[in-house]
Short mmCIF file of C-alpha atoms and ligand atoms in Angstrom, two decimals:
data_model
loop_
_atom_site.label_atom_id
_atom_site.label_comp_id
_atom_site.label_asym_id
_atom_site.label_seq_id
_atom_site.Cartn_x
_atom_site.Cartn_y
_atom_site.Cartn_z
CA UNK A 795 -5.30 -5.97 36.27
CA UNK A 796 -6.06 -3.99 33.27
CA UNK A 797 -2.60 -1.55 32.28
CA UNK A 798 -3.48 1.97 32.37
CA UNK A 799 -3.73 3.90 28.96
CA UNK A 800 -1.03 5.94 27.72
CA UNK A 801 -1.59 9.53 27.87
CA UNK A 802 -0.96 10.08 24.45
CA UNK A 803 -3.68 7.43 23.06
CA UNK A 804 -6.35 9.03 25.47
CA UNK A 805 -5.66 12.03 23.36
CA UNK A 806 -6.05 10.68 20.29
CA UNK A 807 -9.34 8.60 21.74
CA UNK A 808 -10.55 12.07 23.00
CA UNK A 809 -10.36 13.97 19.72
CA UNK A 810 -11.19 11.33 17.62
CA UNK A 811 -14.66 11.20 19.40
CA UNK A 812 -15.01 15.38 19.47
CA UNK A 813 -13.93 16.01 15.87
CA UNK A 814 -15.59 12.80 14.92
CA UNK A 815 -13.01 11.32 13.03
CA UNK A 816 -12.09 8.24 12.12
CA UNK A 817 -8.34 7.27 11.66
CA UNK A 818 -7.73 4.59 8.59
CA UNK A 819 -4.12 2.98 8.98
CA UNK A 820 -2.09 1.32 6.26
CA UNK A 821 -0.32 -1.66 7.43
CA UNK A 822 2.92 -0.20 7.01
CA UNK A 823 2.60 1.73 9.85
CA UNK A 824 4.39 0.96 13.43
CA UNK A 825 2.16 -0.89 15.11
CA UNK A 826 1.26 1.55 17.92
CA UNK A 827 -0.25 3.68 15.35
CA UNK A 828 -2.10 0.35 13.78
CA UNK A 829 -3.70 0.03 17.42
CA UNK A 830 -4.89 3.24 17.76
CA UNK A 831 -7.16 3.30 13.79
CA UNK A 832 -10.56 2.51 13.47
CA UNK A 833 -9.67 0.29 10.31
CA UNK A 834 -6.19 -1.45 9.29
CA UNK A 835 -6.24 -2.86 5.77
CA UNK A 836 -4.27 -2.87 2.20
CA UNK A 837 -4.78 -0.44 -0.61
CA UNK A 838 -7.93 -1.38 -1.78
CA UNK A 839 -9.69 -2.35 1.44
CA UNK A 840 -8.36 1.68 2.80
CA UNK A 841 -9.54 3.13 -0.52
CA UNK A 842 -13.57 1.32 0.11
CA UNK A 843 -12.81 2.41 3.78
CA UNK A 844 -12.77 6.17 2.93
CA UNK A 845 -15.21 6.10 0.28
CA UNK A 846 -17.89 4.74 2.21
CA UNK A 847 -17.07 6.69 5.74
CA UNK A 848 -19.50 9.00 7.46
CA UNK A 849 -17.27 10.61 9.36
CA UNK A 850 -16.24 14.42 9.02
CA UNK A 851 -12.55 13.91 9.34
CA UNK A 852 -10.56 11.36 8.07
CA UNK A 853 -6.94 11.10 9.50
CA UNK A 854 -4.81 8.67 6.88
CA UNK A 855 -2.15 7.00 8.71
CA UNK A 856 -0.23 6.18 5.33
CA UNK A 857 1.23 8.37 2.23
CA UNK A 858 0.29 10.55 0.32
CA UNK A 859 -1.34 9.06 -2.53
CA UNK A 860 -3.87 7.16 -0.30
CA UNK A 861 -5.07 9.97 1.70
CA UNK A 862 -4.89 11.65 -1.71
CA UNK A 863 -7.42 8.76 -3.08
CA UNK A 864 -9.34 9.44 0.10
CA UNK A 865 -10.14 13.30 -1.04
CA UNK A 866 -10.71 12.03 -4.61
CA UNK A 867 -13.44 9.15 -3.44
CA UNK A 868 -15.09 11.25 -0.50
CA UNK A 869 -13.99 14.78 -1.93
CA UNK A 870 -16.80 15.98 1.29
CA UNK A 871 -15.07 15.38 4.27
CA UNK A 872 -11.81 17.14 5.07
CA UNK A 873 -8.88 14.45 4.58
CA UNK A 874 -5.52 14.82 6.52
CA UNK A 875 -1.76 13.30 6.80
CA UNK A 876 0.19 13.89 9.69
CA UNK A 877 2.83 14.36 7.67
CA UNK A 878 2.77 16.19 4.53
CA UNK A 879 6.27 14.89 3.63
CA UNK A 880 5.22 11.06 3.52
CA UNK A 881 5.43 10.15 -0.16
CA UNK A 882 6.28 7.17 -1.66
CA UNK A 883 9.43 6.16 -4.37
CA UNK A 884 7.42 4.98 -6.78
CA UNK A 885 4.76 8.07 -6.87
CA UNK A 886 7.84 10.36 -7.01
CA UNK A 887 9.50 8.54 -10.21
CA UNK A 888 6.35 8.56 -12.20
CA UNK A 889 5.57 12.69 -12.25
CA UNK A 890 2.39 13.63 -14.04
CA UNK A 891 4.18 15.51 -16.96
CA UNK A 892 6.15 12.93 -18.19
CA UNK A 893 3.82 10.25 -17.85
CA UNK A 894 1.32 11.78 -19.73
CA UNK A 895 3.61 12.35 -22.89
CA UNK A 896 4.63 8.69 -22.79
CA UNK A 897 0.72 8.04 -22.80
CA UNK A 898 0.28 10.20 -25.77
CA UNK A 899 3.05 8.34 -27.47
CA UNK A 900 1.26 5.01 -27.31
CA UNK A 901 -2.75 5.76 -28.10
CA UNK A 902 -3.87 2.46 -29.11
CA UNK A 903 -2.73 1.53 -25.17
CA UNK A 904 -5.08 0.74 -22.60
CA UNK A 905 -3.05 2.48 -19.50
CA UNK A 906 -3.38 0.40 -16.48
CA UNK A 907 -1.77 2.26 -13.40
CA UNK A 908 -0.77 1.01 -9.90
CA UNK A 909 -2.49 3.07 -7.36
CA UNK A 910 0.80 4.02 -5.87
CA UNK A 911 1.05 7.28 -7.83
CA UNK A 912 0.00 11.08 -7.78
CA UNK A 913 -3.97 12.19 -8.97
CA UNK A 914 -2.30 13.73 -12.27
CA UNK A 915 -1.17 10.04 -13.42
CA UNK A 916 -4.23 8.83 -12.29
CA UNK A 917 -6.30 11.03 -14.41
CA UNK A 918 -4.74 10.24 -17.87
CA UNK A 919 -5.02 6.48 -16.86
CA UNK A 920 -7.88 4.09 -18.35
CA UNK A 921 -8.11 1.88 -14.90
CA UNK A 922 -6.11 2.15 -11.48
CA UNK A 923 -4.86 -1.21 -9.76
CA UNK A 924 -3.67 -2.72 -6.53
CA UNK A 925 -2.20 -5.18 -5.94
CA UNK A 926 -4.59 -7.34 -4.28
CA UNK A 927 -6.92 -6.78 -7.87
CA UNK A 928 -4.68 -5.98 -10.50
CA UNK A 929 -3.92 -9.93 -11.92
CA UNK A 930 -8.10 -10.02 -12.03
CA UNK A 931 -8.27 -6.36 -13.80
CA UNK A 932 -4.95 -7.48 -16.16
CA UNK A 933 -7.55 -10.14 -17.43
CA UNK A 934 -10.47 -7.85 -17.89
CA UNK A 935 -8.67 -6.24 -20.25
CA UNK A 936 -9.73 -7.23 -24.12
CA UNK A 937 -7.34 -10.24 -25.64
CA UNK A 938 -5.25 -8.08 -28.24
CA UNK A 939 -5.47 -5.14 -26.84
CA UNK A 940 -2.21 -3.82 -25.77
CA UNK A 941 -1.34 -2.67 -22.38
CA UNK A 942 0.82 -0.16 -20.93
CA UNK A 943 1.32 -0.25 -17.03
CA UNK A 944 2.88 2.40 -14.15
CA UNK A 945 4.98 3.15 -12.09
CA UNK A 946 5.65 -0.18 -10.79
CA UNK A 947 8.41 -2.46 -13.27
CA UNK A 948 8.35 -5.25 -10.65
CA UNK A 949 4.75 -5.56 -10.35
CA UNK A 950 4.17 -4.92 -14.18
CA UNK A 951 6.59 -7.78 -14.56
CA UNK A 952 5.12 -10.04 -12.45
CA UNK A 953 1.80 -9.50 -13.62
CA UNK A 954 3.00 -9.90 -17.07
CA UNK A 955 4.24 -13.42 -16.16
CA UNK A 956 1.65 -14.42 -14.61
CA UNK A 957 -1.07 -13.78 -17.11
CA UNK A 958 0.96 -14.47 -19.99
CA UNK A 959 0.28 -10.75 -21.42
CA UNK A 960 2.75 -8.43 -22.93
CA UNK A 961 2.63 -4.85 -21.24
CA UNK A 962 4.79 -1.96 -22.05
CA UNK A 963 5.98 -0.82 -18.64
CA UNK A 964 7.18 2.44 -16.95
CA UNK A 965 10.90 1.87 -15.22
CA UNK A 966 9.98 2.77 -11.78
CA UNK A 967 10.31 0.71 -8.48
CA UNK A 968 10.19 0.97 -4.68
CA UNK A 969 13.25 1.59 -2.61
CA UNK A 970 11.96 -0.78 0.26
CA UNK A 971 11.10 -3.90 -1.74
CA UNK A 972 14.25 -3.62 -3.80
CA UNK A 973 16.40 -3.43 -0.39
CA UNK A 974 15.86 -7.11 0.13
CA UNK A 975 19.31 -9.39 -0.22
CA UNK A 976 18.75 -12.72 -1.39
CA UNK A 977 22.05 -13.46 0.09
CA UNK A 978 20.93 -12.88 3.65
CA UNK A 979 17.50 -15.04 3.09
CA UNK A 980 19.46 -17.75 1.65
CA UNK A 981 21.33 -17.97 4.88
CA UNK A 982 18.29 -17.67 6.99
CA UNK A 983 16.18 -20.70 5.33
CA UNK A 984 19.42 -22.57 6.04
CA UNK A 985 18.97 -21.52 9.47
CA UNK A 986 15.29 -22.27 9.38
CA UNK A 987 14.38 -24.49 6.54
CA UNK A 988 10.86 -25.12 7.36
CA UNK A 989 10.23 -21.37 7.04
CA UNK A 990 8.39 -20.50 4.23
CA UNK A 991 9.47 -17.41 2.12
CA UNK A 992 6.61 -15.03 1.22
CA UNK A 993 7.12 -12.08 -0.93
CA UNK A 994 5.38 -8.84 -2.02
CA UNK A 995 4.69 -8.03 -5.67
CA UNK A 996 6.72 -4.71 -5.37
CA UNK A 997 9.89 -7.09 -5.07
CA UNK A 998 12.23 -7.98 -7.69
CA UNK A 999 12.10 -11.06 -9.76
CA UNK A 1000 15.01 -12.81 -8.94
CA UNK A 1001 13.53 -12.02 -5.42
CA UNK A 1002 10.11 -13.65 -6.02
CA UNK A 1003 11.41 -16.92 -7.79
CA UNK A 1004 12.61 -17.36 -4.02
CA UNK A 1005 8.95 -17.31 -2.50
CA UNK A 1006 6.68 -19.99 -2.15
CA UNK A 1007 3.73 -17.21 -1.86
CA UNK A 1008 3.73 -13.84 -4.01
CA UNK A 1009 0.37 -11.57 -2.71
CA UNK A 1010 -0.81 -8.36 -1.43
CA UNK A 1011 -0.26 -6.97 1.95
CA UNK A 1012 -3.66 -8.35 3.24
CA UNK A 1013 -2.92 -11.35 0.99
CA UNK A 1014 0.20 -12.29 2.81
CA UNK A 1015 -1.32 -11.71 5.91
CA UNK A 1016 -4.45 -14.04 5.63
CA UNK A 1017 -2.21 -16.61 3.60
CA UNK A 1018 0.21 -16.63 6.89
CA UNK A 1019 -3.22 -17.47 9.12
CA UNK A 1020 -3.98 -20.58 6.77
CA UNK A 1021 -0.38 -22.29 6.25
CA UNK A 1022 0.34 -24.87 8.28
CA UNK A 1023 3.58 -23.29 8.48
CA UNK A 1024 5.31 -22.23 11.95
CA UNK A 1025 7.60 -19.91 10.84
CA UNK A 1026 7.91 -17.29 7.62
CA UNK A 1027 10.37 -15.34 6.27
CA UNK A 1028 8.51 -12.03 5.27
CA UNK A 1029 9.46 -9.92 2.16
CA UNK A 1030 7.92 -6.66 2.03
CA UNK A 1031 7.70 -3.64 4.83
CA UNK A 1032 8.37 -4.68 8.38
CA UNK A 1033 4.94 -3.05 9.64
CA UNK A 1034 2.75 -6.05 8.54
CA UNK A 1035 4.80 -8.39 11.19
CA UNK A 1036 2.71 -6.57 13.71
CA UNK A 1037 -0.67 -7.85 12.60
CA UNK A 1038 0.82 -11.27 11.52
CA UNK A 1039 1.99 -11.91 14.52
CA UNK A 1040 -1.08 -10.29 16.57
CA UNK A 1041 -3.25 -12.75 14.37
CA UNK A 1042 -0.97 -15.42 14.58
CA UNK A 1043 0.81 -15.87 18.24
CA UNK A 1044 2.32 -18.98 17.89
CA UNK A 1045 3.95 -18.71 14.83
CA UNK A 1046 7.65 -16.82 13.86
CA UNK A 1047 8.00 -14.12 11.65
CA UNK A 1048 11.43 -13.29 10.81
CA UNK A 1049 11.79 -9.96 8.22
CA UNK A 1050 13.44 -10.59 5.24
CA UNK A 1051 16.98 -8.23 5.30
CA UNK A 1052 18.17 -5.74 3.88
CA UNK A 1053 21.50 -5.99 1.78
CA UNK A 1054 23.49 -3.52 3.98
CA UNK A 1055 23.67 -2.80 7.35
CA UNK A 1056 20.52 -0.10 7.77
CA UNK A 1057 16.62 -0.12 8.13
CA UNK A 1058 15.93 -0.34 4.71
CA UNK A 1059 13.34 -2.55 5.28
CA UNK A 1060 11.23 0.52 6.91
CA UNK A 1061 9.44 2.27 4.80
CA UNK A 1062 10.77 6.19 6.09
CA UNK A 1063 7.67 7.25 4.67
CA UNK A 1064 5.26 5.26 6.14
CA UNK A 1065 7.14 5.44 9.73
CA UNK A 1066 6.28 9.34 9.73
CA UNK A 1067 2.93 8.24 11.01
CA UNK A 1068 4.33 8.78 14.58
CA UNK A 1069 1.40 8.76 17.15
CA UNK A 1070 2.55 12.63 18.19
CA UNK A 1071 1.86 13.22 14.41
CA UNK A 1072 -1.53 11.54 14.59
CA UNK A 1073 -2.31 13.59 17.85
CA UNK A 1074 -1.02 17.13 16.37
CA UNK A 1075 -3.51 16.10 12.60
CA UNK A 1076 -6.47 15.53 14.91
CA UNK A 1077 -5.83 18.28 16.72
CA UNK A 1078 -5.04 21.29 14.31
CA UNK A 1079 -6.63 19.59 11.41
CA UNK A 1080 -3.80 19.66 9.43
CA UNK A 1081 -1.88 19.11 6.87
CA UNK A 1082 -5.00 18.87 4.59
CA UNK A 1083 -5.39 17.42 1.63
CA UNK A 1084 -7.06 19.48 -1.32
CA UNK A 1085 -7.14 18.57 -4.78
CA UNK A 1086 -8.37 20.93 -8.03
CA UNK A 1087 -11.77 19.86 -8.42
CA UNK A 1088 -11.20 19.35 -12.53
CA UNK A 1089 -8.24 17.03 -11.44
CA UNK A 1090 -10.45 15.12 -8.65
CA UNK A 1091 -12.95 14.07 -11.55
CA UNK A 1092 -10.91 12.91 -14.06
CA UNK A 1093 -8.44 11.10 -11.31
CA UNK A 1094 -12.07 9.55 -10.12
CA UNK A 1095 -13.55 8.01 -13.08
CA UNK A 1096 -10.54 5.37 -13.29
CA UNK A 1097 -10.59 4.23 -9.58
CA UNK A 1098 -14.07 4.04 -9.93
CA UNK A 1099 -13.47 1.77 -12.70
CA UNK A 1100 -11.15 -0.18 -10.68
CA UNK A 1101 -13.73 -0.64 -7.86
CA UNK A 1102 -16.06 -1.83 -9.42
CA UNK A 1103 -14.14 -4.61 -10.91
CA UNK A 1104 -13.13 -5.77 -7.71
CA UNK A 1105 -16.83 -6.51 -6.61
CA UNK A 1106 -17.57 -9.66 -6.54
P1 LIG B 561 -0.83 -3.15 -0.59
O1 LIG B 561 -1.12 -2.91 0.86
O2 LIG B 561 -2.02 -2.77 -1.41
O3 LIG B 561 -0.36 -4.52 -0.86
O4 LIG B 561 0.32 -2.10 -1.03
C1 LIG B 561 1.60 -2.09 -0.59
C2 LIG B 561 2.26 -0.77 -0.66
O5 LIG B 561 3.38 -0.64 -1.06
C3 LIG B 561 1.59 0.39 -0.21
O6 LIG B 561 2.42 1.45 -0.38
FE1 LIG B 562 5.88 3.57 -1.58
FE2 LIG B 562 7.42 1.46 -1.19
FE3 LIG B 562 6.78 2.99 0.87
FE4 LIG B 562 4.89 1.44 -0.30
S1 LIG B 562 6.70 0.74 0.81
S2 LIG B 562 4.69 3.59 0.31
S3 LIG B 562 5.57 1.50 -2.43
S4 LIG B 562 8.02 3.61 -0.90
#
């Protein structure tokens, strides 16, 4: 016998269908919001999402500066956050002002910048990233020509590492992936030591010498579908459990913990995408996202850049 639907997602079925909407979902989200979108995916796969959607309202179960990217890539239908307030640490420590006079101080830069940040960085940046494409754009970029990367120090670092190029970097980081205690995992692959340890970019080094697999939120997720592995220790936001473990029942995933006693793990931004605040967005069509339309052009030309050197 089939359960009966809750209330609440018959709403959100109902006036998704009369506002013809569709709902994209970062995977960061609780997982009752991730069953309820159209489309789950990373950074890049949400950004190709909105761009190529037909519908006339798109409701961004994320932050900010995706359902900003949204408006910038498909500036034609009306884009909106249930939450206004859902930002992100590492958009908030790179503001636009700032960024662009330490641009200006190094011309001769190319300026790589993590998605993760507002449309005013974007639009003094050469080429946007994420970080399921930025190792392949780092190597796009001409030998010899310095680079100069934002917000992101962790990422920039590893990225730097791993291609073996030297990139001036902007100091900023993300409280969630710099919550983790390496302590705590220590003592849990002594408890488990056939789990394997996989880790997001946005984590620290010292963190990431600990994983056997560094990658992207979709990364991690199709590399925990392959690996023979039974059980992993996850490093990065607690949401993606939900669609590891929905793609892979048998397995364990056990979070990697915080250093003190709190949900630090849980991205408080991302967890504003309650389903009431999905609901009340479909509903009033609000909060909306606008954007000056000077702004939207010049924050478009490098994420088109960066899309089309993911094809292929
Ligand atoms: P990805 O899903 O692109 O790996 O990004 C992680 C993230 O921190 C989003 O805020
Ligand atoms: Fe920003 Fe970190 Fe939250 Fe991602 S997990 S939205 S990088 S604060």
């Amino acid at each position: 016998m089939t359960e009966p639907m809750d209330p609440l997602v018959a709403e959100i079925h109902e006036l998704r269908r009369s506002r013809n909407a569709v709902i994209l979902a970062h995977y960061y989200v609780d997982g009752e919001v991730q069953d309820v979108a159209d489309f789950v995916g990373d950074s890049l796969q949400l950004s190709q999402a909105a761009q190529k959607t037909q519908a006339d309202v798109i409701v961004f179960a994320g932050v900010h500066f995706m359902a900003e990217t949204a408006k910038i890539l498909n500036p034609t239908r009306k884009v909106v956050l249930p939450d206004l307030s859902a930002g992100c640490s590492l958009a908030e420590g790179c503001p636009a002002d700032r960024f662009a006079a330490f641009v200006a101080k190094h011309p001769d830069h190319y300026v790589l910048s993590y998605i993760n940040c507002s449309a005013g960085v974007k639009a003094v940046s050469d080429c946007i990233v994420t970080s399921s494409n930025a190792e392949k754009i780092v190597r796009s970029v001409p030998e010899g020509k310095p680079i100069l990367f934002a917000p992101d120090r962790n990422l920039g670092a590893y990225l730097s590492k791993k291609t073996g190029r030297d990139m001036l970097l902007w100091r900023g980081s993300c409280i969630v992936h710099e919550t983790f205690s390496e302590r705590k995992i220590i003592a849990l692959k002594t408890r488990h030591p056939d789990a394997e340890i996989i880790a997001h970019p946005e984590c620290e080094p010292s963190l990431l010498a600990m994983a056997s697999y560094i990658g992207s939120t979709s990364a991690l997720l199709s590399y925990t579908e392959r690996s023979p592995s039974k059980t992993f220790i996850v490093a990065t936001e607690t949401g993606i459990l939900h669609q590891m473990q929905k793609r892979s029942p048998e397995k364990e995933f056990i979070p990697a913990p915080p250093e003190g006693n709190c949900h630090c793990n849980d991205c408080p931004f991302m967890k504003k995408n309650t389903l009431e605040a999905v609901r009340d967005a479909l509903r009033d069509l609000t909060p909306e996202i606008t954007l000056d339309e000077d702004l939207r052009v010049k924050a478009l030309r490098p994420i088109e850049r960066m899309l089309e050197l993911s094809a292929g």
